[in-house]
PDB file of C-alpha atoms in Angstrom:
ATOM      1  CA  MET A1414       0.000   0.000   0.000  1.00  0.00           C
ATOM      2  CA  ASP A1415       2.916   2.353   0.760  1.00  0.00           C
ATOM      3  CA  VAL A1416       4.248   1.830  -2.786  1.00  0.00           C
ATOM      4  CA  VAL A1417       0.839   2.567  -4.346  1.00  0.00           C
ATOM      5  CA  THR A1418       0.428   5.713  -2.248  1.00  0.00           C
ATOM      6  CA  GLN A1419       3.901   6.942  -3.209  1.00  0.00           C
ATOM      7  CA  MET A1420       3.321   6.299  -6.924  1.00  0.00           C
ATOM      8  CA  GLY A1421       0.025   8.183  -6.874  1.00  0.00           C
ATOM      9  CA  LYS A1422       1.357  11.066  -4.804  1.00  0.00           C
ATOM     10  CA  TYR A1423       1.114  13.704  -7.558  1.00  0.00           C
ATOM     11  CA  THR A1424      -2.062  12.423  -9.210  1.00  0.00           C
ATOM     12  CA  PRO A1425      -5.752  12.661  -8.277  1.00  0.00           C
ATOM     13  CA  LEU A1426      -5.726   8.878  -7.768  1.00  0.00           C
ATOM     14  CA  LYS A1427      -7.710   7.817  -4.710  1.00  0.00           C
ATOM     15  CA  THR A1428      -6.550   4.599  -3.034  1.00  0.00           C
ATOM     16  CA  GLN A1429      -7.967   2.391  -0.295  1.00  0.00           C
ATOM     17  CA  ALA A1430      -6.408  -0.386   1.778  1.00  0.00           C
ATOM     18  CA  ALA A1431      -9.043  -3.108   2.084  1.00  0.00           C
ATOM     19  CA  MET A1432      -8.226  -4.863   5.338  1.00  0.00           C
ATOM     20  CA  MET A1433     -10.364  -6.259   8.151  1.00  0.00           C
ATOM     21  CA  ASP A1434      -9.561  -3.373  10.504  1.00  0.00           C
ATOM     22  CA  ALA A1435      -9.409  -0.581   7.882  1.00  0.00           C
ATOM     23  CA  GLN A1436     -11.322   2.625   8.575  1.00  0.00           C
ATOM     24  CA  ILE A1437     -13.756   3.023   5.654  1.00  0.00           C
ATOM     25  CA  GLU A1438     -15.628   6.316   5.462  1.00  0.00           C
ATOM     26  CA  ASN A1439     -19.437   5.963   5.264  1.00  0.00           C
ATOM     27  CA  ASP A1440     -19.011   2.189   4.880  1.00  0.00           C
ATOM     28  CA  VAL A1441     -18.491   2.621   1.128  1.00  0.00           C
ATOM     29  CA  ILE A1442     -15.305   2.237  -0.910  1.00  0.00           C
ATOM     30  CA  ASP A1443     -15.249   4.704  -3.808  1.00  0.00           C
ATOM     31  CA  ALA A1444     -11.501   4.613  -4.528  1.00  0.00           C
ATOM     32  CA  HIS A1445      -9.942   4.277  -7.979  1.00  0.00           C
ATOM     33  CA  LEU A1446      -7.545   1.613  -6.727  1.00  0.00           C
ATOM     34  CA  VAL A1447      -8.211  -0.897  -3.947  1.00  0.00           C
ATOM     35  CA  VAL A1448      -5.458  -3.051  -2.396  1.00  0.00           C
ATOM     36  CA  GLY A1449      -6.280  -5.992  -0.150  1.00  0.00           C
ATOM     37  CA  THR A1450      -6.060  -9.686   0.636  1.00  0.00           C
ATOM     38  CA  PRO A1451      -8.556 -12.135  -0.936  1.00  0.00           C
ATOM     39  CA  GLY A1452     -10.275 -12.727   2.410  1.00  0.00           C
ATOM     40  CA  SER A1453     -10.768  -9.030   3.154  1.00  0.00           C
ATOM     41  CA  LEU A1454     -11.956  -8.258  -0.371  1.00  0.00           C
ATOM     42  CA  SER A1455     -14.445 -11.153  -0.312  1.00  0.00           C
ATOM     43  CA  ASN A1456     -15.858  -9.894   2.972  1.00  0.00           C
ATOM     44  CA  LEU A1457     -16.201  -6.308   1.709  1.00  0.00           C
ATOM     45  CA  ILE A1458     -17.895  -7.466  -1.501  1.00  0.00           C
ATOM     46  CA  LYS A1459     -20.393  -9.586   0.460  1.00  0.00           C
ATOM     47  CA  LYS A1460     -21.235  -6.615   2.683  1.00  0.00           C
ATOM     48  CA  ARG A1461     -21.633  -4.408  -0.423  1.00  0.00           C
ATOM     49  CA  ILE A1462     -19.047  -2.013   0.959  1.00  0.00           C
ATOM     50  CA  LEU A1463     -17.063  -2.670  -2.222  1.00  0.00           C
ATOM     51  CA  THR A1464     -18.932  -2.865  -5.539  1.00  0.00           C
ATOM     52  CA  ILE A1465     -17.068  -4.373  -8.473  1.00  0.00           C
ATOM     53  CA  ASP A1466     -19.367  -3.887 -11.469  1.00  0.00           C
ATOM     54  CA  LYS A1467     -17.075  -1.169 -12.894  1.00  0.00           C
ATOM     55  CA  VAL A1468     -13.697  -2.780 -12.188  1.00  0.00           C
ATOM     56  CA  LYS A1469     -11.429  -2.477 -15.243  1.00  0.00           C
ATOM     57  CA  ILE A1470      -8.326  -4.379 -14.065  1.00  0.00           C
ATOM     58  CA  PHE A1471      -7.978  -7.203 -11.521  1.00  0.00           C
ATOM     59  CA  VAL A1472      -4.375  -7.879 -10.431  1.00  0.00           C
ATOM     60  CA  LEU A1473      -2.825 -10.675  -8.391  1.00  0.00           C
ATOM     61  CA  ASP A1474       0.637  -9.735  -7.124  1.00  0.00           C
ATOM     62  CA  GLU A1475       2.915 -12.610  -6.044  1.00  0.00           C
ATOM     63  CA  ALA A1476       0.450 -14.719  -8.010  1.00  0.00           C
ATOM     64  CA  ASP A1477       2.351 -17.992  -7.628  1.00  0.00           C
ATOM     65  CA  ASN A1478       1.990 -17.745  -3.858  1.00  0.00           C
ATOM     66  CA  MET A1479      -1.650 -16.652  -4.020  1.00  0.00           C
ATOM     67  CA  LEU A1480      -2.673 -19.432  -6.394  1.00  0.00           C
ATOM     68  CA  GLY A1481      -0.398 -22.055  -4.852  1.00  0.00           C
ATOM     69  CA  GLN A1482      -2.085 -21.949  -1.438  1.00  0.00           C
ATOM     70  CA  GLN A1483      -5.410 -23.803  -1.439  1.00  0.00           C
ATOM     71  CA  GLY A1484      -7.426 -21.258   0.561  1.00  0.00           C
ATOM     72  CA  LEU A1485      -6.007 -18.159  -1.117  1.00  0.00           C
ATOM     73  CA  GLY A1486      -6.277 -19.694  -4.574  1.00  0.00           C
ATOM     74  CA  ASP A1487      -9.943 -20.612  -4.133  1.00  0.00           C
ATOM     75  CA  GLN A1488     -10.803 -17.188  -2.690  1.00  0.00           C
ATOM     76  CA  SER A1489      -8.958 -15.426  -5.523  1.00  0.00           C
ATOM     77  CA  LEU A1490     -10.767 -17.512  -8.138  1.00  0.00           C
ATOM     78  CA  ARG A1491     -14.167 -16.734  -6.596  1.00  0.00           C
ATOM     79  CA  ILE A1492     -13.426 -12.990  -6.718  1.00  0.00           C
ATOM     80  CA  ARG A1493     -12.145 -13.287 -10.267  1.00  0.00           C
ATOM     81  CA  ASN A1494     -15.406 -14.985 -11.317  1.00  0.00           C
ATOM     82  CA  LEU A1495     -17.386 -12.027  -9.944  1.00  0.00           C
ATOM     83  CA  MET A1496     -15.539  -9.524 -12.136  1.00  0.00           C
ATOM     84  CA  PRO A1497     -17.483  -7.894 -14.975  1.00  0.00           C
ATOM     85  CA  LYS A1498     -17.061  -9.017 -18.563  1.00  0.00           C
ATOM     86  CA  GLY A1499     -14.131  -7.252 -20.221  1.00  0.00           C
ATOM     87  CA  CYS A1500     -12.170  -6.853 -16.966  1.00  0.00           C
ATOM     88  CA  GLN A1501      -8.451  -7.338 -17.631  1.00  0.00           C
ATOM     89  CA  ILE A1502      -6.828 -10.075 -15.510  1.00  0.00           C
ATOM     90  CA  VAL A1503      -3.123  -9.622 -14.681  1.00  0.00           C
ATOM     91  CA  LEU A1504      -0.890 -12.032 -12.741  1.00  0.00           C
ATOM     92  CA  PHE A1505       2.540 -10.886 -11.510  1.00  0.00           C
ATOM     93  CA  SER A1506       5.297 -13.004  -9.991  1.00  0.00           C
ATOM     94  CA  ALA A1507       9.033 -13.550 -10.309  1.00  0.00           C
ATOM     95  CA  THR A1508       8.349 -17.298 -10.415  1.00  0.00           C
ATOM     96  CA  PHE A1509       5.581 -19.643 -11.555  1.00  0.00           C
ATOM     97  CA  PRO A1510       6.272 -23.251 -10.485  1.00  0.00           C
ATOM     98  CA  PRO A1511       4.829 -25.934 -12.820  1.00  0.00           C
ATOM     99  CA  GLN A1512       2.217 -27.006 -10.246  1.00  0.00           C
ATOM    100  CA  VAL A1513       0.759 -23.469 -10.211  1.00  0.00           C
ATOM    101  CA  ARG A1514       0.654 -22.995 -13.979  1.00  0.00           C
ATOM    102  CA  SER A1515      -2.447 -25.140 -14.571  1.00  0.00           C
ATOM    103  CA  PHE A1516      -4.372 -23.101 -11.977  1.00  0.00           C
ATOM    104  CA  ALA A1517      -3.065 -19.873 -13.511  1.00  0.00           C
ATOM    105  CA  SER A1518      -4.254 -20.939 -16.984  1.00  0.00           C
ATOM    106  CA  ARG A1519      -7.769 -21.468 -15.583  1.00  0.00           C
ATOM    107  CA  PHE A1520      -7.578 -18.146 -13.766  1.00  0.00           C
ATOM    108  CA  ALA A1521      -6.494 -16.233 -16.881  1.00  0.00           C
ATOM    109  CA  PRO A1522      -7.193 -18.446 -19.929  1.00  0.00           C
ATOM    110  CA  ASN A1523      -5.417 -17.638 -23.205  1.00  0.00           C
ATOM    111  CA  ALA A1524      -3.362 -14.968 -21.457  1.00  0.00           C
ATOM    112  CA  ASN A1525      -0.382 -13.264 -23.070  1.00  0.00           C
ATOM    113  CA  GLU A1526       2.711 -14.419 -21.208  1.00  0.00           C
ATOM    114  CA  ILE A1527       5.998 -12.593 -20.602  1.00  0.00           C
ATOM    115  CA  SER A1528       8.601 -14.919 -19.119  1.00  0.00           C
ATOM    116  CA  LEU A1529      12.329 -15.494 -18.678  1.00  0.00           C
ATOM    117  CA  LYS A1530      14.349 -18.689 -18.726  1.00  0.00           C
ATOM    118  CA  ALA A1531      15.347 -19.977 -15.273  1.00  0.00           C
ATOM    119  CA  GLU A1532      19.018 -19.171 -15.915  1.00  0.00           C
ATOM    120  CA  GLU A1533      18.078 -15.536 -16.639  1.00  0.00           C
ATOM    121  CA  LEU A1534      16.243 -15.037 -13.347  1.00  0.00           C
ATOM    122  CA  THR A1535      19.069 -14.512 -10.848  1.00  0.00           C
ATOM    123  CA  VAL A1536      19.998 -10.880 -10.407  1.00  0.00           C
ATOM    124  CA  ASP A1537      23.319  -9.728 -11.874  1.00  0.00           C
ATOM    125  CA  GLY A1538      23.821  -7.190  -9.088  1.00  0.00           C
ATOM    126  CA  ILE A1539      23.851  -9.892  -6.396  1.00  0.00           C
ATOM    127  CA  LYS A1540      27.114 -11.717  -5.652  1.00  0.00           C
ATOM    128  CA  GLN A1541      26.333 -15.198  -4.326  1.00  0.00           C
ATOM    129  CA  PHE A1542      28.577 -17.001  -1.825  1.00  0.00           C
ATOM    130  CA  TYR A1543      28.493 -19.933   0.569  1.00  0.00           C
ATOM    131  CA  MET A1544      30.284 -20.726   3.835  1.00  0.00           C
ATOM    132  CA  ASP A1545      31.032 -24.311   4.867  1.00  0.00           C
ATOM    133  CA  CYS A1546      30.285 -24.807   8.576  1.00  0.00           C
ATOM    134  CA  ARG A1547      30.921 -27.889  10.724  1.00  0.00           C
ATOM    135  CA  ASP A1548      27.556 -27.995  12.517  1.00  0.00           C
ATOM    136  CA  ASP A1549      24.772 -25.787  13.929  1.00  0.00           C
ATOM    137  CA  ALA A1550      26.962 -24.432  16.729  1.00  0.00           C
ATOM    138  CA  HIS A1551      29.655 -23.479  14.215  1.00  0.00           C
ATOM    139  CA  LYS A1552      27.056 -21.717  12.038  1.00  0.00           C
ATOM    140  CA  LEU A1553      26.275 -19.400  14.948  1.00  0.00           C
ATOM    141  CA  GLU A1554      30.007 -18.784  15.532  1.00  0.00           C
ATOM    142  CA  VAL A1555      30.577 -17.995  11.852  1.00  0.00           C
ATOM    143  CA  LEU A1556      27.605 -15.620  11.823  1.00  0.00           C
ATOM    144  CA  ALA A1557      28.933 -13.744  14.859  1.00  0.00           C
ATOM    145  CA  ALA A1558      32.413 -13.521  13.300  1.00  0.00           C
ATOM    146  CA  LEU A1559      30.954 -12.271  10.027  1.00  0.00           C
ATOM    147  CA  TYR A1560      29.120  -9.391  11.676  1.00  0.00           C
ATOM    148  CA  SER A1561      32.118  -8.426  13.791  1.00  0.00           C
ATOM    149  CA  LEU A1562      34.184  -8.242  10.607  1.00  0.00           C
ATOM    150  CA  LEU A1563      32.021  -6.292   8.171  1.00  0.00           C
ATOM    151  CA  THR A1564      30.321  -2.914   8.141  1.00  0.00           C
ATOM    152  CA  ILE A1565      26.900  -3.677   6.708  1.00  0.00           C
ATOM    153  CA  GLY A1566      24.108  -1.190   5.975  1.00  0.00           C
ATOM    154  CA  GLN A1567      21.168  -3.445   6.708  1.00  0.00           C
ATOM    155  CA  SER A1568      20.798  -7.183   6.322  1.00  0.00           C
ATOM    156  CA  ILE A1569      18.244  -9.987   6.470  1.00  0.00           C
ATOM    157  CA  ILE A1570      18.937 -13.459   7.868  1.00  0.00           C
ATOM    158  CA  PHE A1571      16.539 -16.182   6.720  1.00  0.00           C
ATOM    159  CA  VAL A1572      16.024 -19.237   8.923  1.00  0.00           C
ATOM    160  CA  ARG A1573      13.727 -22.265   8.812  1.00  0.00           C
ATOM    161  CA  ARG A1574      12.419 -22.264  12.397  1.00  0.00           C
ATOM    162  CA  ARG A1575      11.118 -19.622  14.798  1.00  0.00           C
ATOM    163  CA  ASP A1576      13.201 -20.872  17.734  1.00  0.00           C
ATOM    164  CA  VAL A1577      16.379 -20.505  15.655  1.00  0.00           C
ATOM    165  CA  ALA A1578      15.375 -16.937  14.738  1.00  0.00           C
ATOM    166  CA  ASP A1579      14.959 -16.076  18.418  1.00  0.00           C
ATOM    167  CA  GLU A1580      18.237 -17.809  19.360  1.00  0.00           C
ATOM    168  CA  ILE A1581      20.200 -15.841  16.760  1.00  0.00           C
ATOM    169  CA  ALA A1582      18.481 -12.591  17.776  1.00  0.00           C
ATOM    170  CA  ALA A1583      19.441 -13.129  21.425  1.00  0.00           C
ATOM    171  CA  LYS A1584      23.074 -13.891  20.532  1.00  0.00           C
ATOM    172  CA  MET A1585      23.473 -10.914  18.199  1.00  0.00           C
ATOM    173  CA  THR A1586      21.732  -8.528  20.604  1.00  0.00           C
ATOM    174  CA  ALA A1587      24.170  -9.639  23.313  1.00  0.00           C
ATOM    175  CA  ASP A1588      26.988  -8.840  20.864  1.00  0.00           C
ATOM    176  CA  GLY A1589      25.685  -5.278  20.529  1.00  0.00           C
ATOM    177  CA  HIS A1590      23.847  -5.457  17.199  1.00  0.00           C
ATOM    178  CA  LYS A1591      20.480  -3.756  16.596  1.00  0.00           C
ATOM    179  CA  VAL A1592      18.505  -6.871  15.803  1.00  0.00           C
ATOM    180  CA  VAL A1593      14.867  -7.843  15.518  1.00  0.00           C
ATOM    181  CA  SER A1594      13.158 -11.182  14.905  1.00  0.00           C
ATOM    182  CA  LEU A1595      10.097 -11.603  12.675  1.00  0.00           C
ATOM    183  CA  HIS A1596       8.025 -14.754  12.215  1.00  0.00           C
ATOM    184  CA  GLY A1597       4.449 -15.969  11.825  1.00  0.00           C
ATOM    185  CA  LYS A1598       3.848 -16.282  15.561  1.00  0.00           C
ATOM    186  CA  LEU A1599       3.888 -12.484  15.982  1.00  0.00           C
ATOM    187  CA  ALA A1600       0.617 -10.557  15.991  1.00  0.00           C
ATOM    188  CA  SER A1601       0.063  -8.477  12.843  1.00  0.00           C
ATOM    189  CA  SER A1602       0.454  -5.215  14.805  1.00  0.00           C
ATOM    190  CA  ASP A1603       3.808  -6.411  16.169  1.00  0.00           C
ATOM    191  CA  ARG A1604       4.914  -7.396  12.660  1.00  0.00           C
ATOM    192  CA  ASP A1605       4.053  -3.891  11.436  1.00  0.00           C
ATOM    193  CA  THR A1606       6.133  -2.347  14.230  1.00  0.00           C
ATOM    194  CA  VAL A1607       9.082  -4.630  13.437  1.00  0.00           C
ATOM    195  CA  MET A1608       8.956  -3.722   9.736  1.00  0.00           C
ATOM    196  CA  ASP A1609       8.547   0.012  10.419  1.00  0.00           C
ATOM    197  CA  ASP A1610      11.636  -0.064  12.660  1.00  0.00           C
ATOM    198  CA  PHE A1611      13.620  -1.921   9.996  1.00  0.00           C
ATOM    199  CA  ARG A1612      12.513   0.370   7.161  1.00  0.00           C
ATOM    200  CA  SER A1613      13.458   3.458   9.160  1.00  0.00           C
ATOM    201  CA  GLY A1614      16.885   2.027  10.011  1.00  0.00           C
ATOM    202  CA  LYS A1615      16.167   1.850  13.736  1.00  0.00           C
ATOM    203  CA  THR A1616      17.149  -1.824  13.554  1.00  0.00           C
ATOM    204  CA  LYS A1617      19.914  -3.048  11.245  1.00  0.00           C
ATOM    205  CA  VAL A1618      19.467  -6.828  11.186  1.00  0.00           C
ATOM    206  CA  LEU A1619      16.181  -8.604  10.506  1.00  0.00           C
ATOM    207  CA  ILE A1620      16.053 -12.315  11.331  1.00  0.00           C
ATOM    208  CA  THR A1621      13.044 -13.998   9.805  1.00  0.00           C
ATOM    209  CA  THR A1622      11.387 -17.086   8.424  1.00  0.00           C
ATOM    210  CA  ASN A1623       9.811 -16.828   4.958  1.00  0.00           C
ATOM    211  CA  VAL A1624       7.329 -14.216   6.235  1.00  0.00           C
ATOM    212  CA  ILE A1625       9.030 -11.454   4.196  1.00  0.00           C
ATOM    213  CA  ALA A1626      10.744 -13.398   1.429  1.00  0.00           C
ATOM    214  CA  ARG A1627       8.610 -11.438  -1.049  1.00  0.00           C
ATOM    215  CA  GLY A1628       7.709  -7.910  -1.968  1.00  0.00           C
ATOM    216  CA  ILE A1629       9.785  -5.925   0.549  1.00  0.00           C
ATOM    217  CA  ASP A1630      11.838  -3.164  -1.086  1.00  0.00           C
ATOM    218  CA  ILE A1631      14.339  -1.616   1.318  1.00  0.00           C
ATOM    219  CA  GLN A1632      17.141   0.229  -0.426  1.00  0.00           C
ATOM    220  CA  GLN A1633      19.699  -0.088   2.372  1.00  0.00           C
ATOM    221  CA  VAL A1634      19.659  -3.914   2.498  1.00  0.00           C
ATOM    222  CA  ASN A1635      22.999  -4.977   1.036  1.00  0.00           C
ATOM    223  CA  MET A1636      23.325  -8.493   2.443  1.00  0.00           C
ATOM    224  CA  VAL A1637      21.022 -11.514   2.715  1.00  0.00           C
ATOM    225  CA  ILE A1638      22.057 -14.642   4.610  1.00  0.00           C
ATOM    226  CA  ASN A1639      20.396 -17.998   4.048  1.00  0.00           C
ATOM    227  CA  TYR A1640      21.206 -19.419   7.466  1.00  0.00           C
ATOM    228  CA  ASP A1641      19.164 -22.420   6.315  1.00  0.00           C
ATOM    229  CA  ILE A1642      18.865 -23.378   2.642  1.00  0.00           C
ATOM    230  CA  PRO A1643      15.216 -22.881   1.583  1.00  0.00           C
ATOM    231  CA  LEU A1644      13.182 -26.085   1.191  1.00  0.00           C
ATOM    232  CA  ASP A1645       9.619 -26.593  -0.010  1.00  0.00           C
ATOM    233  CA  ALA A1646       6.817 -28.401   1.840  1.00  0.00           C
ATOM    234  CA  ASP A1647       8.235 -31.752   0.692  1.00  0.00           C
ATOM    235  CA  MET A1648      11.680 -30.812   2.081  1.00  0.00           C
ATOM    236  CA  ARG A1649      13.186 -30.469  -1.383  1.00  0.00           C
ATOM    237  CA  PRO A1650      15.405 -27.542  -2.503  1.00  0.00           C
ATOM    238  CA  ASP A1651      13.193 -24.550  -3.321  1.00  0.00           C
ATOM    239  CA  PRO A1652      14.694 -22.362  -6.091  1.00  0.00           C
ATOM    240  CA  GLU A1653      11.677 -20.025  -6.203  1.00  0.00           C
ATOM    241  CA  THR A1654      11.950 -19.130  -2.513  1.00  0.00           C
ATOM    242  CA  TYR A1655      15.729 -18.772  -2.879  1.00  0.00           C
ATOM    243  CA  LEU A1656      15.230 -16.248  -5.678  1.00  0.00           C
ATOM    244  CA  HIS A1657      12.679 -14.251  -3.666  1.00  0.00           C
ATOM    245  CA  ARG A1658      14.987 -14.267  -0.632  1.00  0.00           C
ATOM    246  CA  ILE A1659      18.145 -13.037  -2.342  1.00  0.00           C
ATOM    247  CA  GLY A1660      16.029 -10.522  -4.251  1.00  0.00           C
ATOM    248  CA  ARG A1661      15.645  -8.538  -1.013  1.00  0.00           C
ATOM    249  CA  THR A1662      19.149  -7.156  -1.675  1.00  0.00           C
ATOM    250  CA  GLY A1663      20.717  -5.587  -4.755  1.00  0.00           C
ATOM    251  CA  ARG A1664      17.610  -3.477  -5.356  1.00  0.00           C
ATOM    252  CA  PHE A1665      17.288  -0.085  -7.077  1.00  0.00           C
ATOM    253  CA  GLY A1666      20.431  -0.729  -9.161  1.00  0.00           C
ATOM    254  CA  ARG A1667      22.632  -1.306  -6.119  1.00  0.00           C
ATOM    255  CA  THR A1668      24.985  -4.221  -5.550  1.00  0.00           C
ATOM    256  CA  GLY A1669      24.190  -6.826  -2.930  1.00  0.00           C
ATOM    257  CA  VAL A1670      25.577 -10.002  -1.413  1.00  0.00           C
ATOM    258  CA  SER A1671      23.898 -13.282  -0.531  1.00  0.00           C
ATOM    259  CA  ILE A1672      25.637 -15.844   1.688  1.00  0.00           C
ATOM    260  CA  ASN A1673      24.448 -19.432   2.121  1.00  0.00           C
ATOM    261  CA  PHE A1674      25.421 -21.451   5.188  1.00  0.00           C
ATOM    262  CA  VAL A1675      25.941 -25.184   4.623  1.00  0.00           C
ATOM    263  CA  LYS A1676      26.857 -27.597   7.411  1.00  0.00           C
ATOM    264  CA  ASP A1677      26.976 -31.072   5.840  1.00  0.00           C
ATOM    265  CA  GLU A1678      26.708 -32.963   2.561  1.00  0.00           C
ATOM    266  CA  LYS A1679      22.897 -32.750   2.598  1.00  0.00           C
ATOM    267  CA  SER A1680      22.727 -28.952   2.883  1.00  0.00           C
ATOM    268  CA  TYR A1681      25.547 -28.590   0.332  1.00  0.00           C
ATOM    269  CA  ASN A1682      23.622 -30.740  -2.154  1.00  0.00           C
ATOM    270  CA  GLU A1683      20.474 -28.673  -1.511  1.00  0.00           C
ATOM    271  CA  MET A1684      22.384 -25.503  -2.345  1.00  0.00           C
ATOM    272  CA  LYS A1685      23.990 -27.128  -5.397  1.00  0.00           C
ATOM    273  CA  ALA A1686      20.559 -28.162  -6.712  1.00  0.00           C
ATOM    274  CA  ILE A1687      19.505 -24.494  -6.576  1.00  0.00           C
ATOM    275  CA  GLN A1688      22.754 -23.427  -8.243  1.00  0.00           C
ATOM    276  CA  ASP A1689      22.216 -25.960 -11.047  1.00  0.00           C
ATOM    277  CA  TYR A1690      18.580 -24.883 -11.480  1.00  0.00           C
ATOM    278  CA  PHE A1691      19.579 -21.279 -12.193  1.00  0.00           C
ATOM    279  CA  GLY A1692      22.887 -22.089 -13.881  1.00  0.00           C
ATOM    280  CA  CYS A1693      24.567 -19.542 -11.608  1.00  0.00           C
ATOM    281  CA  THR A1694      27.820 -19.586  -9.635  1.00  0.00           C
ATOM    282  CA  ILE A1695      27.811 -19.658  -5.831  1.00  0.00           C
ATOM    283  CA  THR A1696      31.388 -19.096  -4.677  1.00  0.00           C
ATOM    284  CA  ARG A1697      32.893 -20.558  -1.514  1.00  0.00           C
ATOM    285  CA  VAL A1698      34.435 -18.180   1.023  1.00  0.00           C
ATOM    286  CA  PRO A1699      36.550 -19.640   3.831  1.00  0.00           C
ATOM    287  CA  THR A1700      35.576 -19.902   7.495  1.00  0.00           C
ATOM    288  CA  ASP A1701      39.177 -20.460   8.615  1.00  0.00           C
ATOM    289  CA  ASN A1702      40.847 -17.429   7.035  1.00  0.00           C
ATOM    290  CA  TRP A1703      38.929 -14.332   8.057  1.00  0.00           C
ATOM    291  CA  GLU A1704      41.401 -11.946   6.456  1.00  0.00           C
ATOM    292  CA  GLU A1705      40.683 -13.514   3.057  1.00  0.00           C
ATOM    293  CA  THR A1706      36.936 -13.636   3.761  1.00  0.00           C
ATOM    294  CA  GLU A1707      36.901  -9.963   4.720  1.00  0.00           C
ATOM    295  CA  ALA A1708      38.696  -8.972   1.508  1.00  0.00           C
ATOM    296  CA  ILE A1709      36.327 -11.007  -0.703  1.00  0.00           C
ATOM    297  CA  LEU A1710      33.115  -9.773   0.912  1.00  0.00           C
ATOM    298  CA  LYS A1711      34.170  -6.129   1.251  1.00  0.00           C
ATOM    299  CA  LYS A1712      34.991  -6.072  -2.451  1.00  0.00           C
ATOM    300  CA  ALA A1713      31.592  -7.604  -3.271  1.00  0.00           C
ATOM    301  CA  ILE A1714      29.596  -5.217  -1.049  1.00  0.00           C
ATOM    302  CA  LYS A1715      31.233  -2.042  -2.449  1.00  0.00           C
TER     303      LYS A1715
END
């Protein structure tokens, strides 16, 4: 919603955030552009607070995620079926996994498609590295050493589990870093506070699960760490999530760095599967020669 508001700043465009707790004047939405989740929009349509008979364009952002989740996909399809004849349907996403494509073709049949090959998806401005750790305890040691070594604008650390996010946050806070942890267990109001603090630069390190792997544009983020290699629901390497994660850095034409932590043959093979999928190079940096590591990463972050 912030992006939409900023883009329409010097136009007469009227926008409305359609959320469960949104303040809607006179219980009627008369905005030119409405932004909301499928659940909120469905509720507002049922209550006739939002009328859709004159909608010209219906957009799904992060469409692979919206259509790939059973509840969201069904809700989105129901709303789409209510749209007037002639309404343009647009689906946006950096990735469309094969299992989502059949749903997408039903959602927008005979659509014009603009796509890239998998090997063209990774961002040129992001230098990708990995660090070979002995075990979980060593991963935490390497992380602490990394942050004591480098001057980093802002960074995001992605983990698989909430307890690991909290453990890392406690360790880094004790080391004097301005850190915050974000995961699905937080109330939505607390999540908003966490993100506002990170956007403003009040906190420098955001440790999170996949809650913000998508759609967050913060110019100062110049490093992303995959503390755990991203896996899908079947515990297989997840290239789409990897791409969304590393895409949080190197934005607005800036350079960025992504670092993957591996701790055994299994996690190395998971990372290699992602590397092979994109046809990219993920370069090893040492964990036993910090002078060399510092030189490599400082050069990449410049």
